[in-house]
Coordinates of C-alpha atoms (C1' of nucleotides) in Angstrom, one line a residue:
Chain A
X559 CA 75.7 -61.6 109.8
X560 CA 78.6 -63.1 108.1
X561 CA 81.4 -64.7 109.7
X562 CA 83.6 -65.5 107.8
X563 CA 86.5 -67.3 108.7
X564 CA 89.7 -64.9 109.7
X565 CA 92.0 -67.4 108.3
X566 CA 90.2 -67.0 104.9
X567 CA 90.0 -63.4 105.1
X568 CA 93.4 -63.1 105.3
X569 CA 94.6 -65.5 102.6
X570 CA 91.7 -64.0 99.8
X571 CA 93.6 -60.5 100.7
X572 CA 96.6 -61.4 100.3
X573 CA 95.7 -63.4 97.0
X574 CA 94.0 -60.2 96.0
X575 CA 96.8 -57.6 96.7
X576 CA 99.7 -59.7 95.0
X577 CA 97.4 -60.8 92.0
X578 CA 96.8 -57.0 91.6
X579 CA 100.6 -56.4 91.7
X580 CA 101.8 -59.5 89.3
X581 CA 99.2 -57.6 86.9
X582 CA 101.0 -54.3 86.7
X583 CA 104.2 -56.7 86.4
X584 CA 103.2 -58.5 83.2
X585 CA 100.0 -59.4 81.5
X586 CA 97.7 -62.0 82.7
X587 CA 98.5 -64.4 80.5
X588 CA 102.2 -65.0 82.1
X589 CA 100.6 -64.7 85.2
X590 CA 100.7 -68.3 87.1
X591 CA 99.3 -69.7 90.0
X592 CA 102.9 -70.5 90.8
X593 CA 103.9 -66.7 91.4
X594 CA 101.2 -65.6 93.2
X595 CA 101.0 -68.6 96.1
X596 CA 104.9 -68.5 96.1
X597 CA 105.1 -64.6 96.5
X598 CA 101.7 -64.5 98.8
X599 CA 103.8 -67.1 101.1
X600 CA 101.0 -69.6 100.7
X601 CA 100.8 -73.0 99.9
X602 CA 99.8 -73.6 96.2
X603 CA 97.2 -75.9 97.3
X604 CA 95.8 -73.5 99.6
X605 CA 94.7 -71.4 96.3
X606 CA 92.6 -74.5 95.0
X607 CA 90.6 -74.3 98.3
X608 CA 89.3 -71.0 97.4
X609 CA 89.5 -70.5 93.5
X610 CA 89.0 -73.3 90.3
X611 CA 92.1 -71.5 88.7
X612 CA 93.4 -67.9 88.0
X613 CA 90.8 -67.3 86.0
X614 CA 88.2 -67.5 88.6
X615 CA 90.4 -65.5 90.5
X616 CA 90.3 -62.4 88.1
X617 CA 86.5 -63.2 87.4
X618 CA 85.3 -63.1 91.4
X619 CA 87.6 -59.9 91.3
X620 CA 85.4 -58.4 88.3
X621 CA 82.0 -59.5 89.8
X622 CA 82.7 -57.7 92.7
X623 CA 83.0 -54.7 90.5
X624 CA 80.3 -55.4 88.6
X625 CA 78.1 -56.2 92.0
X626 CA 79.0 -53.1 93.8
X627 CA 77.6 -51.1 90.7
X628 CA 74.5 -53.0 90.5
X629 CA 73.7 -51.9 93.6
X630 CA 74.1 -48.6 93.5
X631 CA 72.1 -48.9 90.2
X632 CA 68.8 -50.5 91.7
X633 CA 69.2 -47.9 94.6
X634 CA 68.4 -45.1 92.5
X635 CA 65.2 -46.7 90.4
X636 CA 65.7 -44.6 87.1
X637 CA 62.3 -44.5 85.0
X638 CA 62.3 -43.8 81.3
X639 CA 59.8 -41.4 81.9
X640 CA 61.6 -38.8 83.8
X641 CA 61.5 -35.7 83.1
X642 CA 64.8 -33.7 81.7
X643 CA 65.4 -32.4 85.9
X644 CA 64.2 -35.5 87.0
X645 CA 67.4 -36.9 84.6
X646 CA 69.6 -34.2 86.1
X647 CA 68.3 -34.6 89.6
X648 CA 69.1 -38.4 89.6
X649 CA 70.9 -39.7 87.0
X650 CA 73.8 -36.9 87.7
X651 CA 74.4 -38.2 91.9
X652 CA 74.6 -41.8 90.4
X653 CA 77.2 -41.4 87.9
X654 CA 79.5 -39.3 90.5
X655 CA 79.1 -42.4 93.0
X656 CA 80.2 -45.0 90.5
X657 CA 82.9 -42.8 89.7
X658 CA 83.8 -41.9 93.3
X659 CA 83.6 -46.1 93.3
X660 CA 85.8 -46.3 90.3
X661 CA 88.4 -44.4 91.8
X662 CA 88.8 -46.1 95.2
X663 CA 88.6 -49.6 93.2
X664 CA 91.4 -48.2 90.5
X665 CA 94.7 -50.1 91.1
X666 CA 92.4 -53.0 90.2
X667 CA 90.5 -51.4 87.5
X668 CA 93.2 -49.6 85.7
X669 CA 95.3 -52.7 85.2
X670 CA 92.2 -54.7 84.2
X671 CA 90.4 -52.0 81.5
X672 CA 94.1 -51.6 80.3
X673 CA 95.4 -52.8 77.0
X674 CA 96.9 -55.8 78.9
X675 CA 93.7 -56.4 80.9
X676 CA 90.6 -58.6 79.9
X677 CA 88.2 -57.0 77.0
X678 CA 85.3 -59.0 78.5
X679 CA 85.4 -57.1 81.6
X680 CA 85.8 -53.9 79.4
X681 CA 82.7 -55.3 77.1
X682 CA 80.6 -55.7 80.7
X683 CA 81.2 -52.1 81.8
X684 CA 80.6 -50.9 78.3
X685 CA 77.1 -52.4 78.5
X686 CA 76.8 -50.5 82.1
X687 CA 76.7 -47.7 79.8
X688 CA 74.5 -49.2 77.6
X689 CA 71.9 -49.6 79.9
X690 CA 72.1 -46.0 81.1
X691 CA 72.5 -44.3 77.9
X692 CA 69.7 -46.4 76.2
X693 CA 67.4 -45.5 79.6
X694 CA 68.3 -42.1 79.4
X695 CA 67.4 -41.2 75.8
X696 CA 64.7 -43.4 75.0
X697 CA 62.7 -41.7 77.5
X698 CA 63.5 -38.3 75.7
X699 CA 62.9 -39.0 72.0
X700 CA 60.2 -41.5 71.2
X701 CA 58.7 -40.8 68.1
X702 CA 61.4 -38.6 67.1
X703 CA 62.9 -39.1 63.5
X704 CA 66.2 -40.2 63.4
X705 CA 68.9 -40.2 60.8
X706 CA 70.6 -43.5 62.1
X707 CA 69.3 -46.1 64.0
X708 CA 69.5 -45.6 67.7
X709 CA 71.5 -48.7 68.8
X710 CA 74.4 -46.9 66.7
X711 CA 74.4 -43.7 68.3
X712 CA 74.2 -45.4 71.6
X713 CA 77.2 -48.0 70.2
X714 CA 78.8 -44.5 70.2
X715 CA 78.4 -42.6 72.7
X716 CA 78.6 -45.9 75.4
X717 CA 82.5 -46.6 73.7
X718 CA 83.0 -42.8 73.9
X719 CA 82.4 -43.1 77.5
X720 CA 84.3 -46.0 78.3
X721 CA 87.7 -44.4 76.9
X722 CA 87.2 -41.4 78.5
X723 CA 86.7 -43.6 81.7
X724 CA 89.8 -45.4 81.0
X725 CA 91.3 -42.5 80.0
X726 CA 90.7 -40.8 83.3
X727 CA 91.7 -43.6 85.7
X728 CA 94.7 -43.4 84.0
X729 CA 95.6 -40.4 84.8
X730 CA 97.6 -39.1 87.8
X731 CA 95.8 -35.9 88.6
X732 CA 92.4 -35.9 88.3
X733 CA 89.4 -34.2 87.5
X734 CA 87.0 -35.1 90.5
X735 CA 84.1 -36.9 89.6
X736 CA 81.6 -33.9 89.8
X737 CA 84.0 -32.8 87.3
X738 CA 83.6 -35.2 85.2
X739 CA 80.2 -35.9 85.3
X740 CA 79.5 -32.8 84.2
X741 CA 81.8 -33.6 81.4
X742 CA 79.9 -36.8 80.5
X743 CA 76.9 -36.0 80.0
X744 CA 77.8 -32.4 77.6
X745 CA 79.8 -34.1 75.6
X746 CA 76.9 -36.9 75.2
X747 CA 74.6 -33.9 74.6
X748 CA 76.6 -31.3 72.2
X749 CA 78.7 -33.7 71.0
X750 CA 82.5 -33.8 71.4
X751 CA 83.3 -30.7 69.1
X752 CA 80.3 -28.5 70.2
X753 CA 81.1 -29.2 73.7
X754 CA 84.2 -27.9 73.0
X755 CA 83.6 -25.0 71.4
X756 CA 85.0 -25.4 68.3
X757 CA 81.8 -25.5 66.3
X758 CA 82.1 -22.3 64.4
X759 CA 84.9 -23.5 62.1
X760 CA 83.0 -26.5 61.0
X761 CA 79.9 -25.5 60.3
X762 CA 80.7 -24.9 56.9
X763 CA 81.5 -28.6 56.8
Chain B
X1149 CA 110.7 -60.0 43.7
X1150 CA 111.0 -62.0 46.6
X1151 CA 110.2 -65.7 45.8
X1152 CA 109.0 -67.5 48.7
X1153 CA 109.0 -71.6 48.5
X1154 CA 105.5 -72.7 48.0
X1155 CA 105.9 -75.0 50.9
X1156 CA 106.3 -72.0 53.5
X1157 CA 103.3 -70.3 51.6
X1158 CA 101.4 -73.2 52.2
X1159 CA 102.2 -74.1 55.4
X1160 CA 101.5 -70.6 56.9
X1161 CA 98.3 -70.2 54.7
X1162 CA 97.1 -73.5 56.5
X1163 CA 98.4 -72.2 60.1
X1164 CA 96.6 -68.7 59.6
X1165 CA 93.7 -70.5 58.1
X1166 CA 93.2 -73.1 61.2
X1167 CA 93.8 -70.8 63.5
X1168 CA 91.2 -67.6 62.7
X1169 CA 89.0 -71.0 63.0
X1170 CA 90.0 -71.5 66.4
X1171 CA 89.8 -68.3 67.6
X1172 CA 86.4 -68.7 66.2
X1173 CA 85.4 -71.5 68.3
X1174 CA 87.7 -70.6 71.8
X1175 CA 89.1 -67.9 73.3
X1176 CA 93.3 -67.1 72.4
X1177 CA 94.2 -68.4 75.7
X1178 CA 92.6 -72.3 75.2
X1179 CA 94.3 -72.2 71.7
X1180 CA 97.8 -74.4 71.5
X1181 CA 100.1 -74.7 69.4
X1182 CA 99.4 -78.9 69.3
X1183 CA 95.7 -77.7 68.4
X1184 CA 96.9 -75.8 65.3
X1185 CA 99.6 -78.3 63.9
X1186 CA 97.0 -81.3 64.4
X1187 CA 94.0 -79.6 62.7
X1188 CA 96.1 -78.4 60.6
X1189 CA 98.1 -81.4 59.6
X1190 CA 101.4 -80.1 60.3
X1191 CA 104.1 -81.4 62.6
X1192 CA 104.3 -79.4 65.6
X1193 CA 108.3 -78.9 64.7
X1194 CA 106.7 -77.1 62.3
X1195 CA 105.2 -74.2 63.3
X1196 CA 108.4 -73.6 65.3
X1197 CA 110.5 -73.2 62.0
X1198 CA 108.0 -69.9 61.3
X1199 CA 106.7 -68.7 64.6
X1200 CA 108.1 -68.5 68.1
X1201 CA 105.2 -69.4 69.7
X1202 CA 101.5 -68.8 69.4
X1203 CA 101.9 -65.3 70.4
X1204 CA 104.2 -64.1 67.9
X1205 CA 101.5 -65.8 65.1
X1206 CA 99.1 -63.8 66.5
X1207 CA 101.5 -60.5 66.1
X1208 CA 102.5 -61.5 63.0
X1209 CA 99.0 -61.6 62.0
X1210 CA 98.2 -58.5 63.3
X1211 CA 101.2 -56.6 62.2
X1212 CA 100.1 -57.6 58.2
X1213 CA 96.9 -55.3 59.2
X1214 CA 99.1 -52.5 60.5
X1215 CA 101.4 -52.5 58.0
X1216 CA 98.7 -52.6 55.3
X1217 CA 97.4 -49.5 56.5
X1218 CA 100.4 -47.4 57.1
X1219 CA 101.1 -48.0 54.1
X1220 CA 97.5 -46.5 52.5
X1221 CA 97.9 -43.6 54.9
X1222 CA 101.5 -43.0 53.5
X1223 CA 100.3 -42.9 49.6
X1224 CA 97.5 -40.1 51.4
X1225 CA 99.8 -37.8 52.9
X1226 CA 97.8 -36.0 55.2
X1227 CA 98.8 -32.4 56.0
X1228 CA 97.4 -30.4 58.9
X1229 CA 97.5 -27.0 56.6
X1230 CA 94.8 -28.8 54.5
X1231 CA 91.4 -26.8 54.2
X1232 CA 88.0 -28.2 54.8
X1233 CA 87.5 -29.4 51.0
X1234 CA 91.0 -30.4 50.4
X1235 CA 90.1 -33.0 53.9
X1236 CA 87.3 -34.0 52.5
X1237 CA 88.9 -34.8 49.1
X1238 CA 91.7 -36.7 50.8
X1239 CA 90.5 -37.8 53.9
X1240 CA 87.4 -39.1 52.9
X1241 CA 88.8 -41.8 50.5
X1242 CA 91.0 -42.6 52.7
X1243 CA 88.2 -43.6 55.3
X1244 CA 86.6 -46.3 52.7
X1245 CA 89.7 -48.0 51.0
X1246 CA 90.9 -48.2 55.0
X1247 CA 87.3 -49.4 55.6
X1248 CA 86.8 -51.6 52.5
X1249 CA 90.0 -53.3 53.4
X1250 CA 88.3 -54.3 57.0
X1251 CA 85.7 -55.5 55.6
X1252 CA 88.2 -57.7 53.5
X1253 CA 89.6 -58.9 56.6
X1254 CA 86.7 -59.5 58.9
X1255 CA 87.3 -62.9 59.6
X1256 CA 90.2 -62.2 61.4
X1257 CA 89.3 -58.8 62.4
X1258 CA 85.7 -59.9 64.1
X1259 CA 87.5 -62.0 66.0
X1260 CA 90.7 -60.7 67.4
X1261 CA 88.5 -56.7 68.1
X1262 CA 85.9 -58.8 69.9
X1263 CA 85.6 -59.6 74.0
X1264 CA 87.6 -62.7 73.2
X1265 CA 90.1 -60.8 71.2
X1266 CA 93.3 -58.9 71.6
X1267 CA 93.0 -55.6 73.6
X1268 CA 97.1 -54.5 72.3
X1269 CA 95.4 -54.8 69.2
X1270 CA 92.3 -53.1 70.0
X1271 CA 94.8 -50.2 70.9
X1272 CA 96.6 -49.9 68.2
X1273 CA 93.7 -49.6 65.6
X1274 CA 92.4 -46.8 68.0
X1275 CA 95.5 -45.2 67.8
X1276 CA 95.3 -44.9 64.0
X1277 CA 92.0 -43.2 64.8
X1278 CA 93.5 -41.0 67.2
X1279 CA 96.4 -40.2 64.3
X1280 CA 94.0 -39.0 61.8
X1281 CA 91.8 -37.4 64.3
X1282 CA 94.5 -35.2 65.6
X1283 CA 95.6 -34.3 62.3
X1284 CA 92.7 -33.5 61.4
X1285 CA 91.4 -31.4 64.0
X1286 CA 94.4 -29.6 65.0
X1287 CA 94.5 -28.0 61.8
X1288 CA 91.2 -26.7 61.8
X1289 CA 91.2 -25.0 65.3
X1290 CA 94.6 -23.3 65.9
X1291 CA 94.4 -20.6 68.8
X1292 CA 90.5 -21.5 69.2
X1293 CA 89.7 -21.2 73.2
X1294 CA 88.5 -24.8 73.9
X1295 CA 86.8 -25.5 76.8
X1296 CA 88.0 -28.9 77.2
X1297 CA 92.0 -30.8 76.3
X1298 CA 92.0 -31.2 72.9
X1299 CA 93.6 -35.2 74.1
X1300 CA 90.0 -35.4 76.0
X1301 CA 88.1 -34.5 72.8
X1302 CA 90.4 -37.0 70.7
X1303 CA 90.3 -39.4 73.2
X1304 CA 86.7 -39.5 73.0
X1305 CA 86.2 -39.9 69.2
X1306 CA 88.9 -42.3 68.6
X1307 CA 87.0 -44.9 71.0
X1308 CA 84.1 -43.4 69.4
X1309 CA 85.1 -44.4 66.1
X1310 CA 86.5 -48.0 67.1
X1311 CA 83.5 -48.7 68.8
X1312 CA 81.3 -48.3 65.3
X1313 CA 83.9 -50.3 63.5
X1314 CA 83.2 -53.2 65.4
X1315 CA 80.2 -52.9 65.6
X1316 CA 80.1 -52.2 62.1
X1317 CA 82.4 -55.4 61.0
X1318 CA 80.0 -57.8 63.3
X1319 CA 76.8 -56.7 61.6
X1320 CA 76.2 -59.4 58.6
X1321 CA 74.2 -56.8 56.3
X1322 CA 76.6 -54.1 56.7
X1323 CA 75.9 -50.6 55.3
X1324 CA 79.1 -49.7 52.6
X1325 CA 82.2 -48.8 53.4
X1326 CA 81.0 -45.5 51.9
X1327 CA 78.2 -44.8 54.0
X1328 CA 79.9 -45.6 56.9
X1329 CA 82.8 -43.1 55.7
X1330 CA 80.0 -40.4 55.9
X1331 CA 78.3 -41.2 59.2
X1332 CA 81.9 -41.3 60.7
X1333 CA 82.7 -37.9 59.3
X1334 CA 79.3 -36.6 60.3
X1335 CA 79.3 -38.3 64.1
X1336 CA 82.7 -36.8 64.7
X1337 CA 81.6 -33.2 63.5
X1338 CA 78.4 -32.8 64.8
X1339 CA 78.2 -34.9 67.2
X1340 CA 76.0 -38.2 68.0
X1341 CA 73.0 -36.3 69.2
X1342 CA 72.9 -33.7 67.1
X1343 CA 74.2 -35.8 63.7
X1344 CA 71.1 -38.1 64.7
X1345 CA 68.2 -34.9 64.4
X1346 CA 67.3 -34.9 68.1
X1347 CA 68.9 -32.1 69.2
X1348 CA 66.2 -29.9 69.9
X1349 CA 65.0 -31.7 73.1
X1350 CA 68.3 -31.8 74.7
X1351 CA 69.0 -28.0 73.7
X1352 CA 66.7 -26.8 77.0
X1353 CA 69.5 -29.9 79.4
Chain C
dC772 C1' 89.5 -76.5 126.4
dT773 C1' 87.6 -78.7 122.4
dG774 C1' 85.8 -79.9 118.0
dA775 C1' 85.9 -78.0 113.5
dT776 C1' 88.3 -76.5 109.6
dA777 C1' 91.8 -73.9 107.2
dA778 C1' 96.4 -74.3 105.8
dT779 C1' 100.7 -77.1 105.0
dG780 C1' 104.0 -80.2 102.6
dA781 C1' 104.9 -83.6 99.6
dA782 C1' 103.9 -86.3 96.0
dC783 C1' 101.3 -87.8 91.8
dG784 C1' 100.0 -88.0 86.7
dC785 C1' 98.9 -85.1 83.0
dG786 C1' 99.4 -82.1 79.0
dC787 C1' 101.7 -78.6 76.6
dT788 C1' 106.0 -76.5 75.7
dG789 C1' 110.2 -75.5 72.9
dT790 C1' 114.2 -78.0 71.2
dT791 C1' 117.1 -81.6 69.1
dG792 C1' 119.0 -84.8 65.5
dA793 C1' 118.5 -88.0 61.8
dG794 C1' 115.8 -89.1 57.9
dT795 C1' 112.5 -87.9 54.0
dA796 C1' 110.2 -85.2 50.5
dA797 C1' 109.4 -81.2 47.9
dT798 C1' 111.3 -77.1 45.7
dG799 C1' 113.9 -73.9 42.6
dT800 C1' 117.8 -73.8 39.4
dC801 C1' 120.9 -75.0 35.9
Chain D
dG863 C1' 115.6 -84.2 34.1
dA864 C1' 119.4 -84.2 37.7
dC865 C1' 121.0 -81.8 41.5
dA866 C1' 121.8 -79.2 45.7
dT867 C1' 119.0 -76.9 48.9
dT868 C1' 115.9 -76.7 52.4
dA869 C1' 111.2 -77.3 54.2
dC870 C1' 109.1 -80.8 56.5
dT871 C1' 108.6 -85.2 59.4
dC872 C1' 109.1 -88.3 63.2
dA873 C1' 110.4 -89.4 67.7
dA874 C1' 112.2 -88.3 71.8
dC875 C1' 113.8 -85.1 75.4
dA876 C1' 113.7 -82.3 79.7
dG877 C1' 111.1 -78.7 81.9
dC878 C1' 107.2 -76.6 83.9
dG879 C1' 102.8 -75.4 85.5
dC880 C1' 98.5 -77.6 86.3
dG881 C1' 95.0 -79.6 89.4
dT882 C1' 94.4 -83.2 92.8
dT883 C1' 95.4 -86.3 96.7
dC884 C1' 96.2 -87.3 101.7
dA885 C1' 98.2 -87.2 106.1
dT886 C1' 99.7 -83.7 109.3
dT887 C1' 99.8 -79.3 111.6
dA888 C1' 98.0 -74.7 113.0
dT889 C1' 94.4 -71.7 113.9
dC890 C1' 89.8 -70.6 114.5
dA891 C1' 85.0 -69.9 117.1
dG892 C1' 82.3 -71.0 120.9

DNA sequence: CTGATAATGAACGCGCTGTTGAGTAATGTC
DNA sequence: GACATTACTCAACAGCGCGTTCATTATCAG
């Protein structure tokens, strides 16, 4: 067990939840240490006890992230050898947890993957789906004869997934995460425009 | 004709010059504006005569992208009534002089699309993606029954696409602007799976 | 209650900012 | 080539946020 002081507890929350709301104020960059100890109604040099600057601040925030998914990740075990149900059966419960993760953690994450958020931490949850879509396929086509070199499809497929992650945080009402699971993984299949239905009318193409 | 003195062309060429070096060597946010005007040579009163701060360089910079490529896309005039062939004609030389002109700019592009770089930016190249792609799938699919948001699909392909462009513009033996054109064209239609030959073991998922 | 430690308040030097005003050097034009 | 124009230099300015310090106070766990 961990017992961590209350007094820290409650001073790490409270940096947290202003940071979090300076954020959706103005980008990071105008962001000072300043504004958050002044509107947290802490001492300035009470920050310095806990974080090297703000930066440290947004990067502890992001490794939490990064941690919680990690974990889930090495719960779950995936082999490259799995079978197609064995894919379904396991890979499909995993991405609706991270999801289901994604959304309770989204004030943070939707002003942080944002066009005024940090690309690094965009970069890291890009290569989350990296490793998954890499594990995933490479189990299913070895020896198979490709037109383009893997890396690129999965360069494509792990950005595709990332906006449509973004995409969906960013929205008000959403599709749960079952929902959009499901969603995932056709379009990685069919494609975008198969997936949709539309494949008729190029064909031709 | 506008005449510009030679000592304002020189002095920003210097400025852009020093800094795509920086930005090289340290993320945006370590960069000042003392760093520039010393490697640079200038006096820091300088850089204020052209630039308001470090900031608005970096806009200005990435607005002479921008306004390059409006401009190409303006001499194209798209039009959603086009057929297949006539996108093909227009589209598709579009796609490389846009593409060849990247290339042209890579420096400064590698670095400000990158983890260290400039997510505004970032956005607004996707958005050009998401222009085009719109235009040119809303005229192919009028009244088709899709079985996702047309936004969803162009959401995914637009991230899709800027996702292969950097990866594309980091690669030091690129493939041509051409070939690229092609894969791009061929990704978006058919797919990432199914453009790369392996669709037959996923057809069964 | 008591020892430990987190938080406070005030002060410090530091470096970068953006601006100013007077003087110098380069430029375009006639 | 001489001239008016203006880009640039140099030095100095106040302002602000930074990160650190130290003595003091408040709060914690046992």
């Amino acid at each position: 067990m961990e017992k961590v002081d209350r007094r820290i507890q409650r001073t790490k929350a409270k940096i947290k939840e202003v940071f979090i709301a300076l954020l959706q104020e103005m980008p990071f960059e105008k962001v000072t240490v300043r504004m958050i100890t002044e509107r947290a109604n802490i001492n300035r040099g009470t920050f310095y006890l806990h974080y090297l600057d703000k930066f440290d601040l947004l990067e502890q925030l992001e490794q939490e992230i990064l941690c919680t998914i990690e974990a889930v990740m090495k719960e779950m075990q995936f082999d490259e050898r799995d079978t197609l149900q064995e894919v379904k059966d396991k890979r499909f419960p995993f991405m609706v947890r991270i999801l289901e993760f994604f959304q309770e953690e989204q004030a943070f994450l939707n002003v942080v993957l944002s066009e005024h958020g940090d690309p690094i931490f965009n970069e890291k949850i890009r290569q989350v789906f990296v490793y998954n879509v890499e594990n995933m396929l490479v189990g299913q086509l070895r020896a198979q004869q490709l037109n383009y070199p893997i890396e690129l499809l999965v360069t494509y497929i792990s950005y595709a997934n990332l906006g449509i992650l973004i995409h969906w945080l960013q929205q008000d009402e959403k599709q749960s995460a079952q929902e959009l699971s499901i969603m995932l993984l056709d379009l990685m299949v069919k494609g975008p425009v198969e997936a949709s239905g539309l494949a008729r009318c190029f064909k031709e193409a």
